[in-house]
Coordinates of C-alpha atoms and ligand atoms in Angstrom, one line a residue:
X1 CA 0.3 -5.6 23.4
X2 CA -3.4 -6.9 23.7
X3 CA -7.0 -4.9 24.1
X4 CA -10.3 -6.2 24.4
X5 CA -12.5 -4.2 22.2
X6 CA -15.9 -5.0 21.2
X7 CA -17.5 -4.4 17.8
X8 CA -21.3 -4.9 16.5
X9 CA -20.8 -6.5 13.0
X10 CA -23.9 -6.8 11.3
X11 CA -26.1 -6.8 14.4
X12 CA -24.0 -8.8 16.3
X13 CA -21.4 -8.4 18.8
X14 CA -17.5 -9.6 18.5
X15 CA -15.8 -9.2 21.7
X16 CA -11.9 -10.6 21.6
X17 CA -8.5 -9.3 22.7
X18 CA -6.7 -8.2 20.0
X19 CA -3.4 -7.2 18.7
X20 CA -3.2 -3.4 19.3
X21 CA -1.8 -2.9 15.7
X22 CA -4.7 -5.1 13.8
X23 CA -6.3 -3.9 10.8
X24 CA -9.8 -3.5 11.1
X25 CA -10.2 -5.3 8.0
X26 CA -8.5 -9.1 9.7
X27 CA -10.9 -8.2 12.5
X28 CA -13.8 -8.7 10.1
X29 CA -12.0 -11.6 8.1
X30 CA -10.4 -13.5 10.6
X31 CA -12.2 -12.6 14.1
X32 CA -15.8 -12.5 12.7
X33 CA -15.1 -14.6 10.0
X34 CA -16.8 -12.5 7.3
X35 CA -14.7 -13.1 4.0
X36 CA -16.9 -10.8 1.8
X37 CA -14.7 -7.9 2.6
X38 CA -11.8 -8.6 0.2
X39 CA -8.1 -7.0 0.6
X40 CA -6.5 -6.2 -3.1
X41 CA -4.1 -3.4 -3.2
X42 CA -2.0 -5.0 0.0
X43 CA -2.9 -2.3 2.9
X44 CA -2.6 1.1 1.0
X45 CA -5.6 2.2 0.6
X46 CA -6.1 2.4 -3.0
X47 CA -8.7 -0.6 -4.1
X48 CA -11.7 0.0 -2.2
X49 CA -12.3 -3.5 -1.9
X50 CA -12.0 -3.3 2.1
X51 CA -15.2 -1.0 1.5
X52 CA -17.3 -1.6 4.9
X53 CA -20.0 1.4 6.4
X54 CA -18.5 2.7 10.2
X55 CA -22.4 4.0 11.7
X56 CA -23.0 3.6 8.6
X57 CA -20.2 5.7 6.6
X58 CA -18.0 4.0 4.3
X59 CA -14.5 3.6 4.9
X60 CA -11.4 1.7 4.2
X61 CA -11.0 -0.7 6.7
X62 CA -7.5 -1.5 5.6
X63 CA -6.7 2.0 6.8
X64 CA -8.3 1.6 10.3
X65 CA -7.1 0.0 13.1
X66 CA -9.8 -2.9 14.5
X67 CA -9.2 -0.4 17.9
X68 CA -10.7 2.9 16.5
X69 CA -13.8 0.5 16.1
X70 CA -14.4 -0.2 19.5
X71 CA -17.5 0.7 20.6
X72 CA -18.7 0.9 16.7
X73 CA -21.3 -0.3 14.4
X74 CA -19.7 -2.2 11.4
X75 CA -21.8 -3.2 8.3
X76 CA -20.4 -5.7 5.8
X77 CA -21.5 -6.6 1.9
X78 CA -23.3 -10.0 4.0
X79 CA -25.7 -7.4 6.2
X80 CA -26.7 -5.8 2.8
X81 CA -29.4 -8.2 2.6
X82 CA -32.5 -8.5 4.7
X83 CA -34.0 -11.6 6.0
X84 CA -32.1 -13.3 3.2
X85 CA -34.0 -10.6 0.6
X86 CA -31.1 -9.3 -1.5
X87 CA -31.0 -5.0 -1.1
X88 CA -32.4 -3.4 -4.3
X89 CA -28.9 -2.3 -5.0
X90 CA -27.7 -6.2 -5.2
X91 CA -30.3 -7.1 -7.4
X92 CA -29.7 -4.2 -9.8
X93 CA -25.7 -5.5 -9.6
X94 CA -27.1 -9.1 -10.5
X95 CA -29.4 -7.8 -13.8
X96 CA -26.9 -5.3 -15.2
X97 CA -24.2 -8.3 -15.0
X98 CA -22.0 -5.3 -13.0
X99 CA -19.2 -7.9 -12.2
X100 CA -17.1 -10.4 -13.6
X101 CA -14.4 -12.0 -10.9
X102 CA -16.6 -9.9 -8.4
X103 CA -13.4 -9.2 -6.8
X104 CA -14.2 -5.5 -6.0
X105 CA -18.1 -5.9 -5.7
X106 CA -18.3 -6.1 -1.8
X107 CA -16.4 -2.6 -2.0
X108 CA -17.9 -1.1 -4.7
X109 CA -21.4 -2.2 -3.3
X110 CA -20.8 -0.5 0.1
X111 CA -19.8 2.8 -0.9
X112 CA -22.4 2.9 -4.0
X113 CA -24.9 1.7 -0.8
X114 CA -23.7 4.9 1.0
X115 CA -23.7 7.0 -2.5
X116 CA -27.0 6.8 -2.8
X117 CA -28.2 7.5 0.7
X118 CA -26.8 10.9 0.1
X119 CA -27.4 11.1 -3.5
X120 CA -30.8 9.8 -4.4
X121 CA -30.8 11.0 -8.2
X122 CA -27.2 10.6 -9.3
X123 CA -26.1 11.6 -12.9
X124 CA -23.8 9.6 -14.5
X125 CA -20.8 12.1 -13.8
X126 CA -21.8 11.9 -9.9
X127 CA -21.8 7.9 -10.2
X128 CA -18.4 7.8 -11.8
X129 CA -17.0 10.1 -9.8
X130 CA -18.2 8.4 -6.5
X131 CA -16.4 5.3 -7.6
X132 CA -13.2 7.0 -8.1
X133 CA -12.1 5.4 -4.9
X134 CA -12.7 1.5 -6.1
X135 CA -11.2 0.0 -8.6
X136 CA -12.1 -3.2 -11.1
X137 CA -9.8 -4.5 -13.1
X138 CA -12.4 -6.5 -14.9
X139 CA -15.6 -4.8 -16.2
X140 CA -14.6 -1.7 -17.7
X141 CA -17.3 0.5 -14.9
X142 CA -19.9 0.8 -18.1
X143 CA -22.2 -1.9 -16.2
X144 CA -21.4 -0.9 -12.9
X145 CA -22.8 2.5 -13.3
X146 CA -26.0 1.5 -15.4
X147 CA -26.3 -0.8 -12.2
X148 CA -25.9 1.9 -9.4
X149 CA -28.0 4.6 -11.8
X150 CA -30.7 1.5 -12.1
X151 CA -30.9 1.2 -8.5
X152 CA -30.8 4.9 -7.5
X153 CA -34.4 4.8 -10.0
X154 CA -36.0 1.6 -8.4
X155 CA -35.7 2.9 -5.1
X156 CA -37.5 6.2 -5.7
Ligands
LIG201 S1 -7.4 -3.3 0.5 FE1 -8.2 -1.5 1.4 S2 -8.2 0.0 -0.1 FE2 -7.3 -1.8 -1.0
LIG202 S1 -15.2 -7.6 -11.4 FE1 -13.1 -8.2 -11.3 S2 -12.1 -6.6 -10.3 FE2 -14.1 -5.9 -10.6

């Protein structure tokens, strides 16, 4: 069974008839085409890496259905820059070196993006335990979190 549902993506509008039971997550991969939202732990919610902002809250948008989004504002890891100006927390990702396969960064980047909305001066603790929810198999976190602390102090 098919709906039509209509999601803003980044400022723009994706109206299609979809599968009922679709993941939000193929809507934003395979409908819109945005490829920056990664899947890793296979649909159970574990990884983080499907990390996206709903009115901008992070969520898991391998746990969501693209129908609860109807009607909704999505933003990916590609609306984190402006006019083409990576966000202050991207460039603080880019000089801390905070990834290596960058396999979890679109996730990690959108709920640390929404982590410090609400947290302006985060201590370390805060930082780590905000990422609790995301994992990286690469970097060990130690660069990650001087990235996320670095930003939280540039944008004061
Ligand atoms: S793919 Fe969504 S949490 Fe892992
Ligand atoms: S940089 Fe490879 S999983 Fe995080």
């Amino acid at each position: 069974m098919n709906k039509t549902i209509s999601i803003t993506i980044n400022g723009e509008l994706y109206q299609q008839s979809v599968p009922i039971r679709m993941l939000l997550v193929d809507f934003i991969r395979d409908v819109a085409g945005l490829t920056g939202t990664h899947v890793a732990c296979t649909f159970e919610g574990v990884c983080g890496a499907c990390t996206v902002h709903l009115d901008g809250e992070a969520v898991k948008s391998c746990l969501m259905l693209a129908v609860q989004a109807d009607g909704h504002r999505i933003t990916t890891v590609e609306g984190l820059a402006v006019d083409g100006e990576l966000s202050v927390l991207q460039k603080a990702f880019n000089d801390h070196h905070a990834l290596q396969c960058g396999f979890c960064t679109s996730g990690i980047l959108m709920n640390a993006a929404e982590f410090l909305k609400m947290n302006a001066r985060p201590t370390e603790a805060e930082i780590r335990s905000a990422l609790v929810g995301n994992l990286c198999r690469c970097t060990g976190y130690a660069h990650i979190v001087d990235a996320i602390k670095d930003a939280a102090g540039r944008a004061r």
